[in-house]
Amino acid sequence: MKRIVFVFGGTKSGKSDYAVRSVKKIKGKVAFLATAVASDHEMKLRIKKHQQARPVLWKLVEEKEDIISALRHCAEIADVILVDCLGLWISNLLFKNMSNQQIEQEIDHLSQVVLELDRVIYFVSNEVGKSVVSDNLLSRRFVDLMGITNQVIARQADEVVLMHAGIAVILKERKD
């Protein structure tokens, strides 16, 4: 059964916890596609906490840049895919010195692949649209690209969930 669920929210809003709890309720093999890079001690601790929250039977696929190939691989090994998180993916592409045009092409490619896959896919992402316009070019690029990514995936999603302080606000839901 194909279903796309988009869960987004601010930092520490509970988006990852919500996605993990939701996926735990679904029968079938699960692949967790992690985009995080353990670049410092604090990030290593965050990753460890996330790992402890996931069932050990879930297949872990780590890919910081080429999530399109990783998604295809996940579709071969699992019925349900949880991608956490699109914000880190966009950050990784920015730190790879890709141009906005190149990253937008990756976003378009991701949206095409998502439509092709006959799987339940949960995407976790960052809400960045409620902030002020930064005076920093890299920050503005990140916010703009996240806004594009979030719009693309939200349009394709059967369900869209905005997380606020651990509370799920359903913005869009599929009527079966």
mmCIF file of N, CA, C and O in Angstrom, residues 101-138:
data_model
loop_
_atom_site.group_PDB
_atom_site.id
_atom_site.type_symbol
_atom_site.label_atom_id
_atom_site.label_comp_id
_atom_site.label_asym_id
_atom_site.label_seq_id
_atom_site.Cartn_x
_atom_site.Cartn_y
_atom_site.Cartn_z
ATOM 1 N N GLN A 101 20.533 25.717 -7.885
ATOM 2 C CA GLN A 101 19.953 25.032 -9.037
ATOM 3 C C GLN A 101 20.203 23.529 -8.968
ATOM 4 O O GLN A 101 19.294 22.732 -9.225
ATOM 5 N N GLN A 102 21.409 23.117 -8.591
ATOM 6 C CA GLN A 102 21.715 21.692 -8.466
ATOM 7 C C GLN A 102 20.864 21.043 -7.372
ATOM 8 O O GLN A 102 20.355 19.939 -7.539
ATOM 9 N N ILE A 103 20.721 21.747 -6.250
ATOM 10 C CA ILE A 103 19.930 21.196 -5.145
ATOM 11 C C ILE A 103 18.454 21.122 -5.535
ATOM 12 O O ILE A 103 17.775 20.125 -5.243
ATOM 13 N N GLU A 104 17.956 22.127 -6.225
ATOM 14 C CA GLU A 104 16.563 22.080 -6.687
ATOM 15 C C GLU A 104 16.340 20.928 -7.657
ATOM 16 O O GLU A 104 15.266 20.300 -7.646
ATOM 17 N N GLN A 105 17.347 20.589 -8.464
ATOM 18 C CA GLN A 105 17.241 19.420 -9.340
ATOM 19 C C GLN A 105 17.165 18.137 -8.519
ATOM 20 O O GLN A 105 16.410 17.223 -8.850
ATOM 21 N N GLU A 106 17.927 18.072 -7.430
ATOM 22 C CA GLU A 106 17.870 16.910 -6.536
ATOM 23 C C GLU A 106 16.486 16.797 -5.883
ATOM 24 O O GLU A 106 15.940 15.709 -5.745
ATOM 25 N N ILE A 107 15.933 17.926 -5.492
ATOM 26 C CA ILE A 107 14.593 17.945 -4.891
ATOM 27 C C ILE A 107 13.567 17.443 -5.906
ATOM 28 O O ILE A 107 12.709 16.607 -5.577
ATOM 29 N N ASP A 108 13.647 17.919 -7.142
ATOM 30 C CA ASP A 108 12.737 17.455 -8.203
ATOM 31 C C ASP A 108 12.896 15.959 -8.445
ATOM 32 O O ASP A 108 11.902 15.240 -8.600
ATOM 33 N N HIS A 109 14.138 15.498 -8.468
ATOM 34 C CA HIS A 109 14.399 14.073 -8.671
ATOM 35 C C HIS A 109 13.809 13.254 -7.522
ATOM 36 O O HIS A 109 13.195 12.201 -7.743
ATOM 37 N N LEU A 110 13.986 13.744 -6.299
ATOM 38 C CA LEU A 110 13.401 13.069 -5.137
ATOM 39 C C LEU A 110 11.885 12.961 -5.286
ATOM 40 O O LEU A 110 11.299 11.900 -5.058
ATOM 41 N N SER A 111 11.254 14.039 -5.712
ATOM 42 C CA SER A 111 9.788 14.020 -5.835
ATOM 43 C C SER A 111 9.334 13.023 -6.893
ATOM 44 O O SER A 111 8.301 12.374 -6.736
ATOM 45 N N GLN A 112 10.095 12.860 -7.952
ATOM 46 C CA GLN A 112 9.764 11.881 -8.984
ATOM 47 C C GLN A 112 9.890 10.456 -8.452
ATOM 48 O O GLN A 112 9.026 9.613 -8.688
ATOM 49 N N VAL A 113 10.975 10.194 -7.734
ATOM 50 C CA VAL A 113 11.211 8.851 -7.198
ATOM 51 C C VAL A 113 10.147 8.476 -6.176
ATOM 52 O O VAL A 113 9.661 7.351 -6.145
ATOM 53 N N VAL A 114 9.752 9.426 -5.353
ATOM 54 C CA VAL A 114 8.729 9.174 -4.339
ATOM 55 C C VAL A 114 7.430 8.703 -4.994
ATOM 56 O O VAL A 114 6.774 7.785 -4.509
ATOM 57 N N LEU A 115 7.085 9.311 -6.120
ATOM 58 C CA LEU A 115 5.862 8.918 -6.822
ATOM 59 C C LEU A 115 5.974 7.521 -7.431
ATOM 60 O O LEU A 115 4.980 6.820 -7.565
ATOM 61 N N GLU A 116 7.184 7.110 -7.779
ATOM 62 C CA GLU A 116 7.402 5.799 -8.386
ATOM 63 C C GLU A 116 7.323 4.658 -7.373
ATOM 64 O O GLU A 116 6.926 3.552 -7.729
ATOM 65 N N LEU A 117 7.739 4.908 -6.153
ATOM 66 C CA LEU A 117 7.861 3.838 -5.165
ATOM 67 C C LEU A 117 6.509 3.464 -4.575
ATOM 68 O O LEU A 117 5.769 4.330 -4.118
ATOM 69 N N ASP A 118 6.227 2.195 -4.562
ATOM 70 C CA ASP A 118 4.975 1.685 -4.004
ATOM 71 C C ASP A 118 5.219 1.235 -2.566
ATOM 72 O O ASP A 118 5.212 0.044 -2.262
ATOM 73 N N ARG A 119 5.477 2.191 -1.707
ATOM 74 C CA ARG A 119 5.815 1.927 -0.309
ATOM 75 C C ARG A 119 5.153 2.973 0.582
ATOM 76 O O ARG A 119 4.756 4.037 0.140
ATOM 77 N N VAL A 120 5.106 2.658 1.862
ATOM 78 C CA VAL A 120 4.760 3.663 2.861
ATOM 79 C C VAL A 120 6.059 4.395 3.166
ATOM 80 O O VAL A 120 7.060 3.768 3.536
ATOM 81 N N ILE A 121 6.047 5.713 2.970
ATOM 82 C CA ILE A 121 7.249 6.507 3.219
ATOM 83 C C ILE A 121 6.897 7.655 4.163
ATOM 84 O O ILE A 121 5.972 8.421 3.893
ATOM 85 N N TYR A 122 7.624 7.727 5.253
ATOM 86 C CA TYR A 122 7.524 8.848 6.197
ATOM 87 C C TYR A 122 8.732 9.737 5.984
ATOM 88 O O TYR A 122 9.869 9.253 5.979
ATOM 89 N N PHE A 123 8.500 11.015 5.808
ATOM 90 C CA PHE A 123 9.569 12.003 5.717
ATOM 91 C C PHE A 123 9.503 12.893 6.945
ATOM 92 O O PHE A 123 8.435 13.391 7.301
ATOM 93 N N VAL A 124 10.656 13.121 7.565
ATOM 94 C CA VAL A 124 10.772 14.066 8.671
ATOM 95 C C VAL A 124 11.553 15.261 8.137
ATOM 96 O O VAL A 124 12.550 15.102 7.425
ATOM 97 N N SER A 125 11.084 16.464 8.480
ATOM 98 C CA SER A 125 11.744 17.667 7.972
ATOM 99 C C SER A 125 11.636 18.811 8.980
ATOM 100 O O SER A 125 10.886 18.730 9.948
ATOM 101 N N ASN A 126 12.386 19.864 8.699
ATOM 102 C CA ASN A 126 12.417 21.040 9.561
ATOM 103 C C ASN A 126 11.462 22.110 9.068
ATOM 104 O O ASN A 126 11.415 22.399 7.884
ATOM 105 N N GLU A 127 10.743 22.709 10.000
ATOM 106 C CA GLU A 127 9.919 23.886 9.702
ATOM 107 C C GLU A 127 10.833 25.094 9.807
ATOM 108 O O GLU A 127 11.450 25.326 10.847
ATOM 109 N N VAL A 128 10.937 25.840 8.731
ATOM 110 C CA VAL A 128 11.809 27.018 8.740
ATOM 111 C C VAL A 128 11.081 28.285 8.309
ATOM 112 O O VAL A 128 11.676 29.356 8.259
ATOM 113 N N GLY A 129 9.805 28.178 7.995
ATOM 114 C CA GLY A 129 9.074 29.304 7.443
ATOM 115 C C GLY A 129 8.594 30.335 8.440
ATOM 116 O O GLY A 129 8.022 31.343 8.052
ATOM 117 N N LYS A 130 8.824 30.119 9.709
ATOM 118 C CA LYS A 130 8.338 31.056 10.721
ATOM 119 C C LYS A 130 9.449 31.920 11.298
ATOM 120 O O LYS A 130 9.258 32.575 12.307
ATOM 121 N N SER A 131 10.599 31.895 10.643
ATOM 122 C CA SER A 131 11.727 32.659 11.173
ATOM 123 C C SER A 131 11.876 33.974 10.429
ATOM 124 O O SER A 131 11.225 34.211 9.420
ATOM 125 N N VAL A 132 12.753 34.793 10.936
ATOM 126 C CA VAL A 132 13.044 36.068 10.275
ATOM 127 C C VAL A 132 14.020 35.815 9.133
ATOM 128 O O VAL A 132 14.692 34.795 9.098
ATOM 129 N N VAL A 133 14.110 36.745 8.222
ATOM 130 C CA VAL A 133 15.070 36.631 7.132
ATOM 131 C C VAL A 133 16.458 36.920 7.697
ATOM 132 O O VAL A 133 16.701 37.986 8.271
ATOM 133 N N SER A 134 17.350 35.968 7.533
ATOM 134 C CA SER A 134 18.691 36.089 8.092
ATOM 135 C C SER A 134 19.542 37.069 7.294
ATOM 136 O O SER A 134 19.324 37.276 6.107
ATOM 137 N N ASP A 135 20.559 37.620 7.961
ATOM 138 C CA ASP A 135 21.515 38.463 7.261
ATOM 139 C C ASP A 135 22.671 37.632 6.698
ATOM 140 O O ASP A 135 23.587 38.154 6.080
ATOM 141 N N ASN A 136 22.589 36.314 6.869
ATOM 142 C CA ASN A 136 23.634 35.393 6.441
ATOM 143 C C ASN A 136 23.189 34.659 5.175
ATOM 144 O O ASN A 136 22.121 34.036 5.159
ATOM 145 N N LEU A 137 23.995 34.704 4.125
ATOM 146 C CA LEU A 137 23.636 34.100 2.837
ATOM 147 C C LEU A 137 23.383 32.602 2.948
ATOM 148 O O LEU A 137 22.394 32.095 2.412
ATOM 149 N N LEU A 138 24.237 31.880 3.647
ATOM 150 C CA LEU A 138 24.061 30.431 3.769
ATOM 151 C C LEU A 138 22.747 30.100 4.481
ATOM 152 O O LEU A 138 22.016 29.203 4.065
#
